[in-house]
Tab-separated table of C-alpha atoms in Angstrom:
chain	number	residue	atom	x	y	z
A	1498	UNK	CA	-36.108	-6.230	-6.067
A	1499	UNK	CA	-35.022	-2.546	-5.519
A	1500	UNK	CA	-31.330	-1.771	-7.129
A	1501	UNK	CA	-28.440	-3.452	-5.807
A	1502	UNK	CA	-26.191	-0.464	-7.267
A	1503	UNK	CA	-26.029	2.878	-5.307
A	1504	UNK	CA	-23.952	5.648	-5.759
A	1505	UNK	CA	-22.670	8.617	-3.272
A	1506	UNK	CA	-20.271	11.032	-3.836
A	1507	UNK	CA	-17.287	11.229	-1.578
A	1508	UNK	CA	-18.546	13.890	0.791
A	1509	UNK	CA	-21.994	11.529	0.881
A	1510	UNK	CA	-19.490	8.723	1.771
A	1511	UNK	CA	-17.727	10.341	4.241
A	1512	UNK	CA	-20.646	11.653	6.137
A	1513	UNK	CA	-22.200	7.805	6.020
A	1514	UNK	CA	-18.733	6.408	7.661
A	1515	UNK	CA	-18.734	9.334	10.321
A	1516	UNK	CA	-22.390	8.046	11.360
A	1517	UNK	CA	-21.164	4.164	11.782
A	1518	UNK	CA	-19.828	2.700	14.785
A	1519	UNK	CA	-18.379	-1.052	16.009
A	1520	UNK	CA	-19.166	-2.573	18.704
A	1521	UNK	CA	-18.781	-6.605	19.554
A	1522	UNK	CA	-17.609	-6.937	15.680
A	1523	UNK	CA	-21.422	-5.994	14.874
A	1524	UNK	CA	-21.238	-2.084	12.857
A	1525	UNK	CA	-24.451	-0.126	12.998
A	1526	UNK	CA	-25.237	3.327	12.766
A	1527	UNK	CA	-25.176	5.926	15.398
A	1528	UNK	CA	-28.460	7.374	17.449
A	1529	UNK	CA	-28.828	10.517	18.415
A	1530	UNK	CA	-28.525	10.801	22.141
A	1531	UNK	CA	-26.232	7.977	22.697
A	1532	UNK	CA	-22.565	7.864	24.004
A	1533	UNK	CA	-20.159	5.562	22.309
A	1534	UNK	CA	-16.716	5.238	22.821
A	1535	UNK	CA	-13.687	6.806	20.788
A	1536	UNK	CA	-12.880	3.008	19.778
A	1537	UNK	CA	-15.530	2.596	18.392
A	1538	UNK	CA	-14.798	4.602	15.538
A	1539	UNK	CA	-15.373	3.213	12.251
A	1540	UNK	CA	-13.083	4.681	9.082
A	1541	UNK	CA	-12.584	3.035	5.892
A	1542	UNK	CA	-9.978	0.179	7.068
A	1543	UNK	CA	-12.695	-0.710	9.724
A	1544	UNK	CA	-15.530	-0.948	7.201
A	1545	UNK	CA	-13.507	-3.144	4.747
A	1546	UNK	CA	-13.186	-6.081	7.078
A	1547	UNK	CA	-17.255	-6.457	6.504
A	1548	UNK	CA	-16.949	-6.019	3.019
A	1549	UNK	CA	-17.597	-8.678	0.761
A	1550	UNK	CA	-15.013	-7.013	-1.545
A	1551	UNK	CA	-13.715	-3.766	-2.819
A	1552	UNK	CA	-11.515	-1.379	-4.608
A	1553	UNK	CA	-10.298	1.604	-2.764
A	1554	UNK	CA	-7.853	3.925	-2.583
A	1555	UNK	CA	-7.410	4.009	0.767
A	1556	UNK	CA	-7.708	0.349	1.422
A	1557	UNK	CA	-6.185	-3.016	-0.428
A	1558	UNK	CA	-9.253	-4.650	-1.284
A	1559	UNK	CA	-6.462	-7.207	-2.783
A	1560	UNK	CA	-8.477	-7.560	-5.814
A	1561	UNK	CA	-6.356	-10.764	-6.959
A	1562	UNK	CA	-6.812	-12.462	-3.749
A	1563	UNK	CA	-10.656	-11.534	-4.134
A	1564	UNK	CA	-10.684	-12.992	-7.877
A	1565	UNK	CA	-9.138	-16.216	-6.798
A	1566	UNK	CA	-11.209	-16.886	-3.624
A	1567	UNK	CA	-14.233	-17.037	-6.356
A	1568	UNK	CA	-12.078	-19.262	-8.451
A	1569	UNK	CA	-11.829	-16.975	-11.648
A	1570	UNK	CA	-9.307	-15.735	-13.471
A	1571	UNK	CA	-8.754	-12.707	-15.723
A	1572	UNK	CA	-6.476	-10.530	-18.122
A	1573	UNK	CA	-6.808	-7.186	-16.098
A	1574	UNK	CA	-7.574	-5.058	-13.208
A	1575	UNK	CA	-11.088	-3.768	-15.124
A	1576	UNK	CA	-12.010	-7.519	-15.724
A	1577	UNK	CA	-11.164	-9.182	-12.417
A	1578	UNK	CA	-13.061	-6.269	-10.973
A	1579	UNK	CA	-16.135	-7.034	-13.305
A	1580	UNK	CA	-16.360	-10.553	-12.374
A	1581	UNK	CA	-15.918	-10.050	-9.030
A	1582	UNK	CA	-19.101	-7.685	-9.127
A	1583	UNK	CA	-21.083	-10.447	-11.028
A	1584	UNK	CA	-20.180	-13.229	-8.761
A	1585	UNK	CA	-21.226	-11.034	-5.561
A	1586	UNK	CA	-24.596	-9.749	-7.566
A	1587	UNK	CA	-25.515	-12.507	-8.752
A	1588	UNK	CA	-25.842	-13.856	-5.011
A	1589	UNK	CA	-27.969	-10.814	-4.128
A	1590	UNK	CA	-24.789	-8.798	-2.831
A	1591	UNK	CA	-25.096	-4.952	-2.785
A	1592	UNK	CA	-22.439	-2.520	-4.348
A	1593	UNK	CA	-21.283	1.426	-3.587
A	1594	UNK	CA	-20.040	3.441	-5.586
A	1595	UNK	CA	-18.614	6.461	-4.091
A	1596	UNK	CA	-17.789	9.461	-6.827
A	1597	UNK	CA	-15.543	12.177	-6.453
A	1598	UNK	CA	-12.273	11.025	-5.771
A	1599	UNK	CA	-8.789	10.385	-7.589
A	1600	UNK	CA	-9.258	6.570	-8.075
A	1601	UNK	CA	-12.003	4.146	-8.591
A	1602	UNK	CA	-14.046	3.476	-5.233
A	1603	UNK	CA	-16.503	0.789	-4.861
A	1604	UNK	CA	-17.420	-1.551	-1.863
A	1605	UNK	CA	-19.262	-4.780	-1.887
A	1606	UNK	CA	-21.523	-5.751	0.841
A	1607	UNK	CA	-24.012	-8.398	1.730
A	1608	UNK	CA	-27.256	-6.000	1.116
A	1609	UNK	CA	-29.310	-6.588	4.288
A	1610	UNK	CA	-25.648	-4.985	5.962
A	1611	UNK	CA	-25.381	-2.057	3.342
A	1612	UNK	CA	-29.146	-1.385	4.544
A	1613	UNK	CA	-28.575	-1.619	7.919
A	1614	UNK	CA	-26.035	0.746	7.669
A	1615	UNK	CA	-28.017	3.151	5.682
A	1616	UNK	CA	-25.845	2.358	2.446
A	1617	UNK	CA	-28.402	2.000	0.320
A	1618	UNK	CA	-31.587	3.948	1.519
C-alpha cells in the first residue's frame, strides 16, 4: 500500500486548489482546453466540505466536533488531532500536510478522492 501521508508546501497547495473545480457536488481537476464556469471555483472552504477532517487556518475543521463524531475524547488540541488521524488511517483514509504557513495545516480525505484530485500523486 503506497503512503497514506503526503506533504506539499503551501505554494504546492495552492497551485493544487487553483487546478480543482465543482461541479454537481462531484470536485475533479481541471483539463486543459476546457471552459468551466467562475462558480465553479474551488478554494479552501469549498474543499473542506469533502474532507473527512482537518485543521486549517483558514477553515474550522471544528476539531472537537470531529473528535466526538468518532466517539473519543482527549486532554488537548495535539491529542484530539492525533486520534482523529488514527481513526481516519486506520480506515485507509489519506492525509495532507501542507508546509509553509503560520499554523498547522493538514486535511483528511478518503484516498481514492485525494488521488483523484491529484493530492497524492
Amino acid at each position: 500500500m503506497p503512503d497514506p501521508i503526503r506533504t506539499l508546501t503551501l505554494s504546492e497547495w495552492e497551485d493544487r486548489l487553483a487546478r480543482l473545480y465543482e461541479r454537481d457536488d462531484r470536485l475533479d481537476v481541471r483539463r486543459d482546453g476546457e471552459r468551466y464556469a467562475p462558480d465553479e471555483a474551488v478554494d479552501a472552504y469549498a474543499l473542506s466540505a469533502h474532507a473527512e477532517a482537518l485543521q486549517s487556518a483558514e477553515v474550522d475543521g471544528d476539531l472537537w466536533g470531529t473528535l466526538a463524531d468518532i466517539e473519543e475524547e482527549a486532554a488537548s488540541d495535539e491529542e484530539a488531532w492525533a486520534k482523529i488521524c488514527d481513526f481516519y488511517l486506520g480506515r485507509g483514509c489519506a492525509l495532507l500536510r501542507v508546509t509553509g504557513g503560520d499554523e498547522p495545516e493538514e486535511w483528511i480525505f478518503e484516498e481514492s478522492l485525494a488521488r483523484r484530485l491529484g493530492l497524492l500523486d
